[in-house]
Amino acid sequence: TMGNWLVNHWFSAAVLAAWLGINIFLFTYYFLFFDRDERYFYTRAILGSALAWARASAKCLNFNSMLILLPICRNLLSFLRGTCSCCRRTLRKQLDHNLTFHKLVAYTLALLTAVHTIAHLFNLERYNHSQQATDGSLPAVLSKMHLQGSDKWLNPIHSDQTTVEYVAFTTIPGLTGVIITLALILMITSSTEFIRRNYFELFWYTHHLFLVYFAGLVIHGIAGLVRGQTEESLEEVHPHRCAHNLTHRDEDCSHDCCKDPEFGSIPAESWKWVLAPVLLYVFERILRVWRARQKVVVTKVVMHPARVLELQMQKKGFRMEVGQYIFVNCPAISLLEWHPFTLTSAPEEDFFSIHIRAAGDWTDRLIDTFQQQKLEMPRIKVDGPFGTASEDVFQYEVAMLVGAGIGVTPFASILKSIWYKFQQADQTLKTKKIYFYWLCRDTGAFAWFNDLLASLEQKMAESGKADFLTYRLFLTGWDTSIANNVALRFDTATDTVTGLRHKTIFGRPMWNSEFAAVAAAHPRSVVGVFLCGPGALAKSLQKSCHQHSSLDPRKVKFYFNKENF
């Protein structure tokens, strides 16, 4: 299984290893640097090893803050996908892990923020303790150096009557640190699967706190509270020679250690790390605004059962591939909110369409708006299309398509496209066989998809390719009335629930037997497994892909692909 995982995910593993390696290198290098470098000898005398913990975590925070925006630059990813369309499928497929990497970097930022904050709380406590000490020790002497001149200080706390909390909320690093941490906590907690699925608006708006995060990050180190000895001072009064002199100074000092050490701040450098990705992201947003301004004409509105709204649209210069998605905005509902929807039309059609299910405040309001507007259509803005895994479907000889509920949408596009390719007798179609699985809780949601499957069934039969498409519809939530109906009409030629020739199966698929059957039917093929559905299903399909793939390169291989938004 490990062998199969590495074969399928070598690029992801390499990126992960490089990312982890750079993090470990940065942390170790800067930890040892601040723990051993002579410029920070006096700083360490006050702070101890907490200095190294704070600085090493700061470097890693800068590095990960530089990376966090890159995976969500959708246009950049589309461009990369386009430029490496001639690359191996494995390489292109890794771009679909963009959100997984984004989350990984975010959790790493949270961990590093905790380390950095705790280390600085220790530092503030030690600064405060040293400032109040009167024992003539080295930390106490160093903490009084601000009395020699305004720029001579090493300890940023100059008053005996201060507290750690006061410094945390009144200094630039303290205040920006608190704000950054709060922004990070809000962004991470509001981006859980549950909130994203049920309260998308909450996720959408709190995620824009990233603006506060980056602004705070750039300002955070500007005051330069952590200081070290300057190069010139280090040459004149090296701490190894002269530190003893600070605590045991003679009145009429005449030797070369009499001069006080001088200190300088560590320059703020977060901006150097994040400038390029922030500019790239600004360019990305400008591009999105420009694309969104192009006129979209809604040519047809269809209201399907189970509150599913179909919108057919046209936009000048719009070109799509199968399984791509667009972001949709309706100014009448919200000027700022953009929601992702997979395209259900085929590239061969002269319009593009989406199917919208009522699944939250925004979709509910959109469906209501279109139902109420009889005379004038609400204005729609569209950004996209953006590429995801499904456009690779025709690169496989055998494809297994798995859709759960409304997750059938990318496959509507694929199946329609195949239908057109058959009509046009397209010779470039590599795909020899398609297995299609649709898992659905209630029969109402099948309705809009029935017509497509019925047309396809008929088309395949007429062109003598009836066995090209094998599909199984699994009804996962069913009641006794359906069961009785099925029992009464068991011998009919078409299905009771869908009216199609293939029967609906009640319950969930046994994936092991499904994969085993495909492997047996295609012992030497490369099989693409495409899913649009929940994470739990992804795990079980991924497991089946690994179990049923042969290590022998000449035998069957299953490649797993999942839709990511």
Coordinates of C-alpha atoms in Angstrom, one line a residue:
T1 CA 0.0 0.0 0.0
M2 CA 2.9 2.4 0.8
G3 CA 4.4 1.5 -2.6
N4 CA 1.1 2.4 -4.3
W5 CA 0.8 5.6 -2.4
L6 CA 4.2 6.7 -3.4
V7 CA 3.6 5.8 -7.1
N8 CA 0.4 7.8 -7.1
H9 CA 1.5 10.7 -4.9
W10 CA 5.3 11.0 -5.5
F11 CA 5.0 14.7 -6.4
S12 CA 2.8 15.5 -3.3
A13 CA 5.3 13.5 -1.1
A14 CA 8.2 15.5 -2.6
V15 CA 6.5 18.9 -2.0
L16 CA 5.6 17.8 1.5
A17 CA 9.1 16.6 2.2
A18 CA 10.6 19.9 0.8
W19 CA 8.2 22.0 2.9
L20 CA 8.9 20.0 6.1
G21 CA 12.6 20.1 5.4
I22 CA 12.7 23.9 4.9
N23 CA 10.7 24.3 8.1
I24 CA 13.0 22.1 10.1
F25 CA 16.1 23.8 8.6
L26 CA 14.8 27.3 9.3
F27 CA 13.8 26.4 12.9
T28 CA 17.0 24.6 13.7
Y29 CA 19.3 27.1 12.0
Y30 CA 17.8 30.2 13.7
F31 CA 17.4 28.4 17.0
L32 CA 21.1 27.6 17.1
F33 CA 21.9 31.1 15.8
F34 CA 20.1 33.0 18.5
D35 CA 21.2 30.5 21.1
R36 CA 24.9 30.8 20.3
D37 CA 25.6 34.0 18.4
E38 CA 27.8 36.4 20.5
R39 CA 25.7 39.4 19.4
Y40 CA 22.9 38.0 21.6
F41 CA 25.1 37.1 24.6
Y42 CA 23.6 40.0 26.7
T43 CA 20.1 39.4 25.4
R44 CA 20.3 35.8 26.5
A45 CA 21.6 36.9 29.9
I46 CA 18.2 38.4 30.4
L47 CA 15.9 36.0 28.4
G48 CA 17.6 32.6 28.4
S49 CA 16.6 30.1 25.7
A50 CA 13.1 31.6 25.2
L51 CA 14.9 34.1 22.9
A52 CA 15.8 31.3 20.5
W53 CA 12.3 29.7 20.7
A54 CA 10.7 33.0 19.8
R55 CA 13.0 33.9 16.9
A56 CA 13.1 30.4 15.4
S57 CA 9.3 30.2 15.4
A58 CA 9.1 33.7 13.9
K59 CA 11.3 32.6 10.9
C60 CA 9.0 29.6 10.3
L61 CA 5.9 31.9 10.7
N62 CA 7.3 34.2 8.0
F63 CA 8.0 31.2 5.7
N64 CA 4.5 29.7 6.1
S65 CA 2.8 33.1 5.8
M66 CA 4.6 33.4 2.4
L67 CA 3.0 30.1 1.3
I68 CA -0.5 30.4 2.7
L69 CA -1.9 32.5 -0.2
L70 CA -0.4 30.6 -3.1
P71 CA -2.7 27.5 -3.0
I72 CA -5.8 29.8 -3.2
C73 CA -4.7 31.7 -6.3
R74 CA -7.2 30.0 -8.5
N75 CA -6.1 31.7 -11.7
L76 CA -2.5 30.8 -11.0
L77 CA -3.5 27.2 -10.6
S78 CA -5.5 27.2 -13.8
F79 CA -2.5 28.7 -15.6
L80 CA -0.2 26.0 -14.2
R81 CA -2.7 23.3 -15.1
G82 CA -2.8 24.7 -18.7
T83 CA 1.0 25.0 -19.0
C84 CA 1.6 21.4 -17.8
S85 CA -1.2 19.9 -19.8
C86 CA 1.5 18.0 -21.7
C87 CA 3.0 16.8 -18.3
R88 CA 2.2 13.5 -16.8
R89 CA -1.3 13.0 -15.4
T90 CA 0.2 12.4 -11.9
L91 CA 1.8 15.9 -11.9
R92 CA -1.3 17.7 -12.9
K93 CA -3.4 15.9 -10.5
Q94 CA -1.3 17.1 -7.5
L95 CA -2.7 20.6 -8.2
D96 CA -6.0 19.4 -6.8
H97 CA -4.4 19.1 -3.4
N98 CA -4.2 22.9 -3.2
L99 CA -6.7 23.2 -0.4
T100 CA -5.2 20.3 1.6
F101 CA -1.9 22.1 1.5
H102 CA -3.6 25.4 2.4
K103 CA -5.1 23.8 5.5
L104 CA -1.8 22.1 6.5
V105 CA 0.1 25.5 6.3
A106 CA -2.8 27.1 8.3
Y107 CA -2.5 24.6 11.1
T108 CA 1.3 25.0 11.1
L109 CA 0.8 28.7 11.5
A110 CA -1.5 28.1 14.5
L111 CA 1.1 25.8 16.1
L112 CA 4.0 28.2 15.4
T113 CA 1.9 31.2 16.7
A114 CA 1.4 29.2 20.0
V115 CA 5.1 28.6 20.3
H116 CA 6.0 32.2 19.4
T117 CA 3.4 33.7 21.8
I118 CA 4.4 31.4 24.8
A119 CA 8.1 32.1 24.2
H120 CA 7.4 35.9 24.2
L121 CA 5.3 35.7 27.3
F122 CA 8.3 34.1 29.1
N123 CA 10.5 36.9 27.5
L124 CA 8.2 39.7 28.8
E125 CA 8.2 38.1 32.3
R126 CA 12.0 37.9 32.3
Y127 CA 12.3 41.5 31.0
N128 CA 10.0 42.6 33.7
H129 CA 11.7 40.6 36.4
S130 CA 15.2 41.9 35.4
Q131 CA 14.0 45.5 35.3
Q132 CA 12.7 45.3 38.9
A133 CA 15.8 43.4 40.2
T134 CA 18.2 45.4 42.4
D135 CA 20.7 42.6 43.1
G136 CA 23.4 44.0 40.8
S137 CA 23.3 40.8 38.7
L138 CA 24.1 41.0 34.9
P139 CA 20.4 41.0 33.9
A140 CA 19.7 43.8 36.4
V141 CA 22.6 45.9 35.2
L142 CA 21.7 45.4 31.6
S143 CA 18.1 46.4 32.3
K144 CA 19.2 49.8 33.7
M145 CA 21.3 50.8 30.7
H146 CA 18.5 53.0 29.3
L147 CA 19.5 55.5 32.0
Q148 CA 22.9 56.0 30.2
G149 CA 21.1 57.4 27.1
S150 CA 17.9 57.0 25.0
D151 CA 19.4 54.6 22.5
K152 CA 21.5 52.5 25.0
W153 CA 18.7 50.2 26.1
L154 CA 18.6 46.4 25.8
N155 CA 15.5 45.8 28.0
P156 CA 12.4 47.4 26.4
I157 CA 10.7 47.7 29.8
H158 CA 12.0 50.9 31.4
S159 CA 9.6 51.2 34.3
D160 CA 9.4 49.3 37.6
Q161 CA 5.6 49.7 37.7
T162 CA 4.6 47.8 34.6
T163 CA 3.0 44.3 34.0
V164 CA 3.3 41.8 31.2
E165 CA -0.4 42.5 30.2
Y166 CA 0.3 46.2 30.0
V167 CA 3.2 45.7 27.6
A168 CA 1.2 43.1 25.5
F169 CA -1.6 45.7 24.9
T170 CA 0.3 49.0 24.6
T171 CA 3.4 48.2 22.4
I172 CA 3.2 47.7 18.7
P173 CA 4.5 44.1 18.8
G174 CA 2.2 43.2 21.7
L175 CA -1.0 44.7 20.2
T176 CA -0.4 43.4 16.7
G177 CA 0.5 40.0 18.1
V178 CA -2.8 39.9 20.0
I179 CA -4.8 41.0 16.9
I180 CA -3.0 38.5 14.5
T181 CA -3.6 35.7 17.0
L182 CA -7.3 36.5 17.3
A183 CA -7.7 36.8 13.5
L184 CA -6.0 33.4 13.1
I185 CA -8.2 31.7 15.7
L186 CA -11.4 33.1 14.1
M187 CA -10.3 32.1 10.6
I188 CA -9.4 28.5 11.7
T189 CA -12.5 27.9 13.9
S190 CA -14.9 29.3 11.2
S191 CA -13.4 27.1 8.5
T192 CA -14.4 23.7 9.9
E193 CA -16.3 21.4 7.5
F194 CA -19.6 21.9 9.5
I195 CA -19.5 25.7 9.3
R196 CA -18.4 25.7 5.7
R197 CA -21.3 23.4 4.7
N198 CA -24.0 25.0 6.8
Y199 CA -23.0 28.6 7.4
F200 CA -20.9 29.4 4.3
E201 CA -21.4 33.2 4.8
L202 CA -19.8 33.0 8.3
F203 CA -16.8 31.2 6.8
W204 CA -16.6 33.6 3.8
Y205 CA -16.6 36.8 5.9
T206 CA -14.3 35.7 8.7
H207 CA -11.8 34.4 6.2
H208 CA -11.3 37.9 5.0
L209 CA -9.6 38.7 8.3
F210 CA -6.5 37.5 6.4
L211 CA -6.2 41.2 5.5
V212 CA -5.9 42.1 9.2
Y213 CA -3.5 39.1 9.6
F214 CA -1.1 40.3 6.9
A215 CA -1.3 44.0 7.9
G216 CA -0.5 43.0 11.5
L217 CA 2.3 40.7 10.4
V218 CA 4.1 43.5 8.4
I219 CA 3.8 46.0 11.3
H220 CA 4.6 43.4 14.1
G221 CA 8.4 43.7 14.1
I222 CA 8.7 47.4 13.2
A223 CA 9.4 48.6 16.8
G224 CA 12.4 46.3 17.1
L225 CA 11.9 45.4 20.8
V226 CA 14.3 42.5 20.7
R227 CA 17.9 43.8 20.4
G228 CA 21.4 42.5 20.1
Q229 CA 24.9 44.0 20.4
T230 CA 26.1 45.9 17.4
E231 CA 29.0 44.7 15.3
E232 CA 31.2 47.7 16.2
S233 CA 30.5 47.3 19.9
L234 CA 31.2 43.6 19.6
E235 CA 34.7 44.3 18.3
E236 CA 35.4 47.0 21.0
V237 CA 33.9 45.3 24.1
H238 CA 33.4 41.6 23.4
P239 CA 31.1 40.0 26.0
H240 CA 33.6 37.1 26.6
R241 CA 36.2 39.6 27.7
C242 CA 34.1 42.4 29.1
A243 CA 30.8 41.0 30.5
H244 CA 32.4 40.6 34.0
N245 CA 33.3 44.3 34.0
L246 CA 29.6 45.3 33.9
T247 CA 28.9 43.8 37.3
H248 CA 32.3 44.5 38.8
R249 CA 33.1 48.0 37.5
D250 CA 35.8 50.1 39.2
E251 CA 35.1 53.9 39.7
D252 CA 38.3 54.9 37.9
C253 CA 38.2 52.4 35.0
S254 CA 40.9 52.8 32.5
H255 CA 41.2 49.5 30.5
D256 CA 39.5 48.7 27.2
C257 CA 36.4 47.1 28.7
C258 CA 35.3 50.4 30.4
K259 CA 33.0 51.4 27.5
D260 CA 29.4 50.2 27.7
P261 CA 28.2 47.8 25.1
E262 CA 25.9 49.3 22.5
F263 CA 22.8 47.6 21.1
G264 CA 20.7 47.7 17.9
S265 CA 17.3 46.3 16.9
I266 CA 16.7 43.4 14.7
P267 CA 15.2 44.9 11.5
A268 CA 11.6 44.0 10.7
E269 CA 11.7 41.5 7.8
S270 CA 8.2 39.9 7.6
W271 CA 7.4 42.2 4.6
K272 CA 10.3 40.7 2.6
W273 CA 8.8 37.2 2.9
V274 CA 5.2 38.1 2.1
L275 CA 5.5 40.9 -0.4
A276 CA 5.7 38.7 -3.6
P277 CA 2.7 36.4 -2.7
V278 CA 0.6 39.4 -1.5
L279 CA 1.2 41.2 -4.8
L280 CA 0.4 37.9 -6.7
Y281 CA -2.8 37.6 -4.7
V282 CA -3.7 41.3 -5.3
F283 CA -3.2 40.6 -9.1
E284 CA -5.4 37.5 -8.7
R285 CA -8.2 39.5 -7.1
I286 CA -8.0 42.3 -9.8
L287 CA -8.2 39.6 -12.5
R288 CA -11.3 38.2 -10.7
V289 CA -13.0 41.6 -10.6
W290 CA -12.2 42.2 -14.2
R291 CA -13.6 38.8 -15.3
A292 CA -16.7 39.3 -13.1
R293 CA -17.5 42.6 -14.9
Q294 CA -18.1 40.8 -18.2
K295 CA -21.8 40.5 -19.0
V296 CA -23.6 37.2 -18.3
V297 CA -26.9 36.5 -20.0
V298 CA -29.2 34.0 -18.3
T299 CA -30.8 32.3 -21.3
K300 CA -33.0 29.7 -19.5
V301 CA -34.2 29.0 -15.9
V302 CA -35.5 25.5 -15.0
M303 CA -37.0 24.7 -11.6
H304 CA -36.5 21.0 -11.0
P305 CA -38.1 18.9 -8.2
A306 CA -36.5 18.9 -4.7
R307 CA -35.7 22.6 -5.0
V308 CA -32.9 22.3 -7.6
L309 CA -32.5 25.4 -9.8
E310 CA -30.9 25.0 -13.2
L311 CA -29.4 28.2 -14.8
Q312 CA -28.3 28.2 -18.4
M313 CA -26.1 31.1 -19.3
Q314 CA -24.0 32.7 -22.0
K315 CA -20.9 34.9 -21.7
K316 CA -18.6 36.2 -24.4
G317 CA -15.4 34.3 -24.8
F318 CA -16.4 31.7 -22.2
R319 CA -14.6 28.3 -22.9
M320 CA -15.0 25.3 -20.6
E321 CA -13.7 21.8 -20.1
V322 CA -15.7 18.9 -18.6
G323 CA -16.0 18.9 -14.8
Q324 CA -14.8 22.5 -14.3
Y325 CA -16.4 24.9 -11.9
I326 CA -17.3 28.6 -11.7
F327 CA -17.8 31.1 -8.9
V328 CA -21.2 32.8 -8.9
N329 CA -22.2 36.1 -7.4
C330 CA -25.7 37.6 -7.4
P331 CA -25.5 41.4 -6.4
A332 CA -29.2 41.4 -5.6
I333 CA -28.5 39.0 -2.7
S334 CA -24.9 40.0 -1.7
L335 CA -22.3 42.1 -3.4
L336 CA -19.4 40.3 -1.8
E337 CA -20.3 36.6 -1.6
W338 CA -19.0 34.3 -4.3
H339 CA -20.1 30.6 -4.3
P340 CA -18.5 27.7 -6.3
F341 CA -20.7 25.5 -8.6
T342 CA -19.7 22.8 -10.9
L343 CA -20.7 23.2 -14.5
T344 CA -23.3 20.7 -15.7
S345 CA -23.1 21.6 -19.4
A346 CA -20.8 20.0 -22.0
P347 CA -18.1 22.0 -23.8
E348 CA -19.9 21.1 -27.1
E349 CA -23.1 23.1 -26.0
D350 CA -23.6 26.8 -26.9
F351 CA -24.4 27.7 -23.2
F352 CA -23.0 26.8 -19.8
S353 CA -25.2 25.6 -17.0
I354 CA -25.2 25.0 -13.2
H355 CA -27.6 23.1 -10.9
I356 CA -28.1 24.8 -7.6
R357 CA -29.6 22.9 -4.6
A358 CA -31.1 24.7 -1.6
A359 CA -28.3 24.2 0.9
G360 CA -28.1 27.4 3.0
D361 CA -29.1 31.0 3.3
W362 CA -27.5 32.2 0.0
T363 CA -28.8 29.4 -2.2
D364 CA -32.3 29.6 -0.6
R365 CA -32.4 33.4 -1.4
L366 CA -31.1 32.8 -4.9
I367 CA -33.8 30.2 -5.7
D368 CA -36.5 32.4 -4.2
T369 CA -35.2 35.4 -6.3
F370 CA -35.4 33.5 -9.5
Q371 CA -38.8 32.0 -8.7
Q372 CA -40.3 35.5 -8.0
Q373 CA -38.7 37.4 -10.9
K374 CA -41.1 36.8 -13.8
L375 CA -40.3 39.8 -15.9
E376 CA -36.7 40.7 -15.3
M377 CA -33.9 38.3 -14.6
P378 CA -31.7 39.0 -11.6
R379 CA -28.1 40.0 -12.6
I380 CA -25.5 37.2 -12.3
K381 CA -21.7 37.6 -12.2
V382 CA -19.5 34.7 -13.1
D383 CA -15.8 34.1 -12.4
G384 CA -14.1 31.1 -14.1
P385 CA -14.1 28.5 -15.3
F386 CA -11.5 26.8 -13.1
G387 CA -10.0 23.4 -13.7
T388 CA -10.2 20.4 -11.3
A389 CA -9.6 16.7 -11.6
S390 CA -12.5 15.7 -13.8
E391 CA -11.2 17.3 -17.0
D392 CA -8.6 14.4 -17.0
V393 CA -11.4 11.8 -17.3
F394 CA -10.9 11.2 -21.0
Q395 CA -7.2 10.5 -20.4
Y396 CA -8.1 7.1 -18.9
E397 CA -9.1 4.0 -20.8
V398 CA -11.5 3.1 -18.0
A399 CA -13.2 5.6 -15.7
M400 CA -15.1 5.0 -12.5
L401 CA -17.3 8.0 -11.7
V402 CA -18.7 8.3 -8.2
G403 CA -21.2 11.1 -7.3
A404 CA -23.0 11.5 -4.0
G405 CA -26.2 13.6 -4.1
I406 CA -25.7 16.9 -5.9
G407 CA -22.1 15.8 -6.3
V408 CA -23.3 14.2 -9.5
T409 CA -22.9 17.6 -11.3
P410 CA -19.3 17.2 -12.7
F411 CA -20.4 13.9 -14.1
A412 CA -23.4 15.4 -15.8
S413 CA -21.0 17.4 -17.8
I414 CA -18.8 14.4 -18.6
L415 CA -21.7 12.1 -19.6
K416 CA -23.2 14.9 -21.8
S417 CA -19.8 15.4 -23.5
I418 CA -19.4 11.7 -24.1
W419 CA -22.9 11.7 -25.7
Y420 CA -21.8 14.5 -28.1
K421 CA -18.5 12.7 -28.8
F422 CA -20.5 9.6 -29.9
Q423 CA -22.8 11.7 -32.0
Q424 CA -19.8 13.3 -33.8
A425 CA -18.0 9.9 -33.9
D426 CA -14.9 11.5 -32.2
Q427 CA -11.8 9.4 -32.9
T428 CA -9.8 11.1 -30.1
L429 CA -11.9 9.6 -27.3
K430 CA -9.5 7.3 -25.4
T431 CA -12.1 6.1 -22.9
K432 CA -13.3 2.6 -23.7
K433 CA -15.5 2.0 -20.7
I434 CA -17.3 4.1 -18.0
Y435 CA -18.7 2.9 -14.7
F436 CA -21.0 5.4 -13.1
Y437 CA -22.2 5.2 -9.4
W438 CA -24.6 7.7 -8.0
L439 CA -25.4 7.6 -4.3
C440 CA -28.5 9.6 -3.3
R441 CA -30.6 9.9 -0.2
D442 CA -34.0 10.7 -1.8
T443 CA -35.7 10.1 -5.1
G444 CA -36.6 13.7 -5.7
A445 CA -33.0 14.6 -6.4
F446 CA -32.8 12.0 -9.2
A447 CA -35.4 13.8 -11.3
W448 CA -33.3 16.4 -13.2
F449 CA -30.7 13.8 -14.0
N450 CA -33.1 11.2 -15.3
D451 CA -33.6 12.9 -18.7
L452 CA -29.9 12.9 -19.4
L453 CA -29.4 9.3 -18.4
A454 CA -32.5 8.3 -20.5
S455 CA -31.2 10.1 -23.6
L456 CA -27.7 8.6 -23.1
E457 CA -29.1 5.1 -22.7
Q458 CA -31.1 5.4 -25.9
K459 CA -28.1 7.0 -27.8
M460 CA -25.7 4.2 -26.7
A461 CA -28.2 1.5 -27.7
E462 CA -28.8 3.1 -31.1
S463 CA -25.1 3.3 -31.9
G464 CA -24.5 -0.3 -30.7
K465 CA -22.4 0.9 -27.7
A466 CA -24.9 0.0 -25.0
D467 CA -22.2 -1.7 -22.9
F468 CA -19.9 1.4 -23.0
L469 CA -21.7 2.8 -19.9
T470 CA -22.5 0.7 -16.9
Y471 CA -24.2 2.7 -14.1
R472 CA -25.5 1.9 -10.7
L473 CA -27.9 4.2 -8.8
F474 CA -27.8 3.6 -5.0
L475 CA -30.7 4.9 -2.9
T476 CA -29.2 5.3 0.5
G477 CA -32.4 6.6 2.3
W478 CA -35.7 5.0 1.4
D479 CA -39.0 4.3 3.1
T480 CA -41.6 1.5 3.1
S481 CA -43.8 3.1 0.4
I482 CA -40.9 3.0 -2.1
A483 CA -40.1 -0.6 -0.9
N484 CA -43.7 -1.7 -1.5
N485 CA -43.9 0.0 -4.9
V486 CA -40.6 -1.8 -5.9
A487 CA -41.9 -5.1 -4.7
L488 CA -45.2 -4.7 -6.8
R489 CA -43.3 -3.7 -10.0
F490 CA -40.3 -5.9 -9.7
D491 CA -40.6 -7.5 -13.2
T492 CA -41.0 -4.3 -15.2
A493 CA -38.4 -3.5 -17.9
T494 CA -37.6 -0.1 -16.5
D495 CA -36.9 1.0 -12.9
T496 CA -39.7 2.0 -10.5
V497 CA -37.8 4.9 -9.0
T498 CA -36.1 6.4 -12.1
G499 CA -37.9 4.9 -15.1
L500 CA -34.5 3.8 -16.4
R501 CA -33.5 0.4 -17.7
H502 CA -30.9 -0.1 -15.0
K503 CA -32.4 -0.9 -11.6
T504 CA -31.9 1.3 -8.6
I505 CA -30.0 -0.5 -5.8
F506 CA -31.2 0.1 -2.2
G507 CA -28.4 0.6 0.3
R508 CA -24.7 1.5 -0.1
P509 CA -22.2 0.1 -2.6
M510 CA -19.8 -2.7 -1.5
W511 CA -16.7 -1.0 -2.9
N512 CA -14.4 -4.0 -2.5
S513 CA -16.5 -6.1 -4.8
E514 CA -17.1 -3.2 -7.2
F515 CA -13.3 -2.6 -7.5
A516 CA -12.5 -6.3 -7.7
A517 CA -15.0 -6.7 -10.6
V518 CA -13.5 -3.7 -12.5
A519 CA -10.0 -5.1 -11.9
A520 CA -11.0 -8.5 -13.2
A521 CA -12.7 -7.0 -16.3
H522 CA -9.7 -4.7 -17.1
P523 CA -6.6 -6.5 -15.9
R524 CA -4.1 -4.3 -17.8
S525 CA -5.9 -1.0 -17.8
V526 CA -5.2 2.3 -16.0
V527 CA -8.5 3.2 -14.2
G528 CA -9.3 6.8 -13.2
V529 CA -11.5 7.0 -10.1
F530 CA -13.4 10.3 -9.9
L531 CA -15.3 11.4 -6.8
C532 CA -17.5 14.4 -6.0
G533 CA -18.7 13.7 -2.5
P534 CA -18.0 13.6 1.3
G535 CA -14.6 13.0 2.9
A536 CA -15.5 9.7 4.4
L537 CA -16.4 8.3 1.0
A538 CA -13.1 9.7 -0.4
K539 CA -11.2 7.7 2.3
S540 CA -12.9 4.5 1.5
L541 CA -12.4 4.9 -2.2
Q542 CA -8.8 5.9 -1.8
K543 CA -8.3 2.7 0.3
S544 CA -9.9 0.6 -2.4
C545 CA -7.7 2.2 -5.1
H546 CA -4.6 1.3 -3.1
Q547 CA -5.7 -2.3 -2.3
H548 CA -6.7 -3.1 -5.9
S549 CA -3.8 -1.5 -7.7
S550 CA -1.1 -3.9 -8.8
L551 CA 2.5 -3.1 -8.1
D552 CA 3.4 -4.7 -11.5
P553 CA 3.4 -1.7 -14.0
R554 CA 1.8 -3.9 -16.7
K555 CA -1.2 -4.7 -14.7
V556 CA -4.3 -2.8 -13.4
K557 CA -3.8 0.6 -11.7
F558 CA -6.4 2.7 -10.0
Y559 CA -5.8 6.5 -9.7
F560 CA -8.0 8.4 -7.3
N561 CA -9.2 12.0 -8.0
K562 CA -11.4 14.1 -5.8
E563 CA -13.2 17.4 -6.6
N564 CA -11.9 20.2 -4.4
F565 CA -13.6 23.6 -3.7

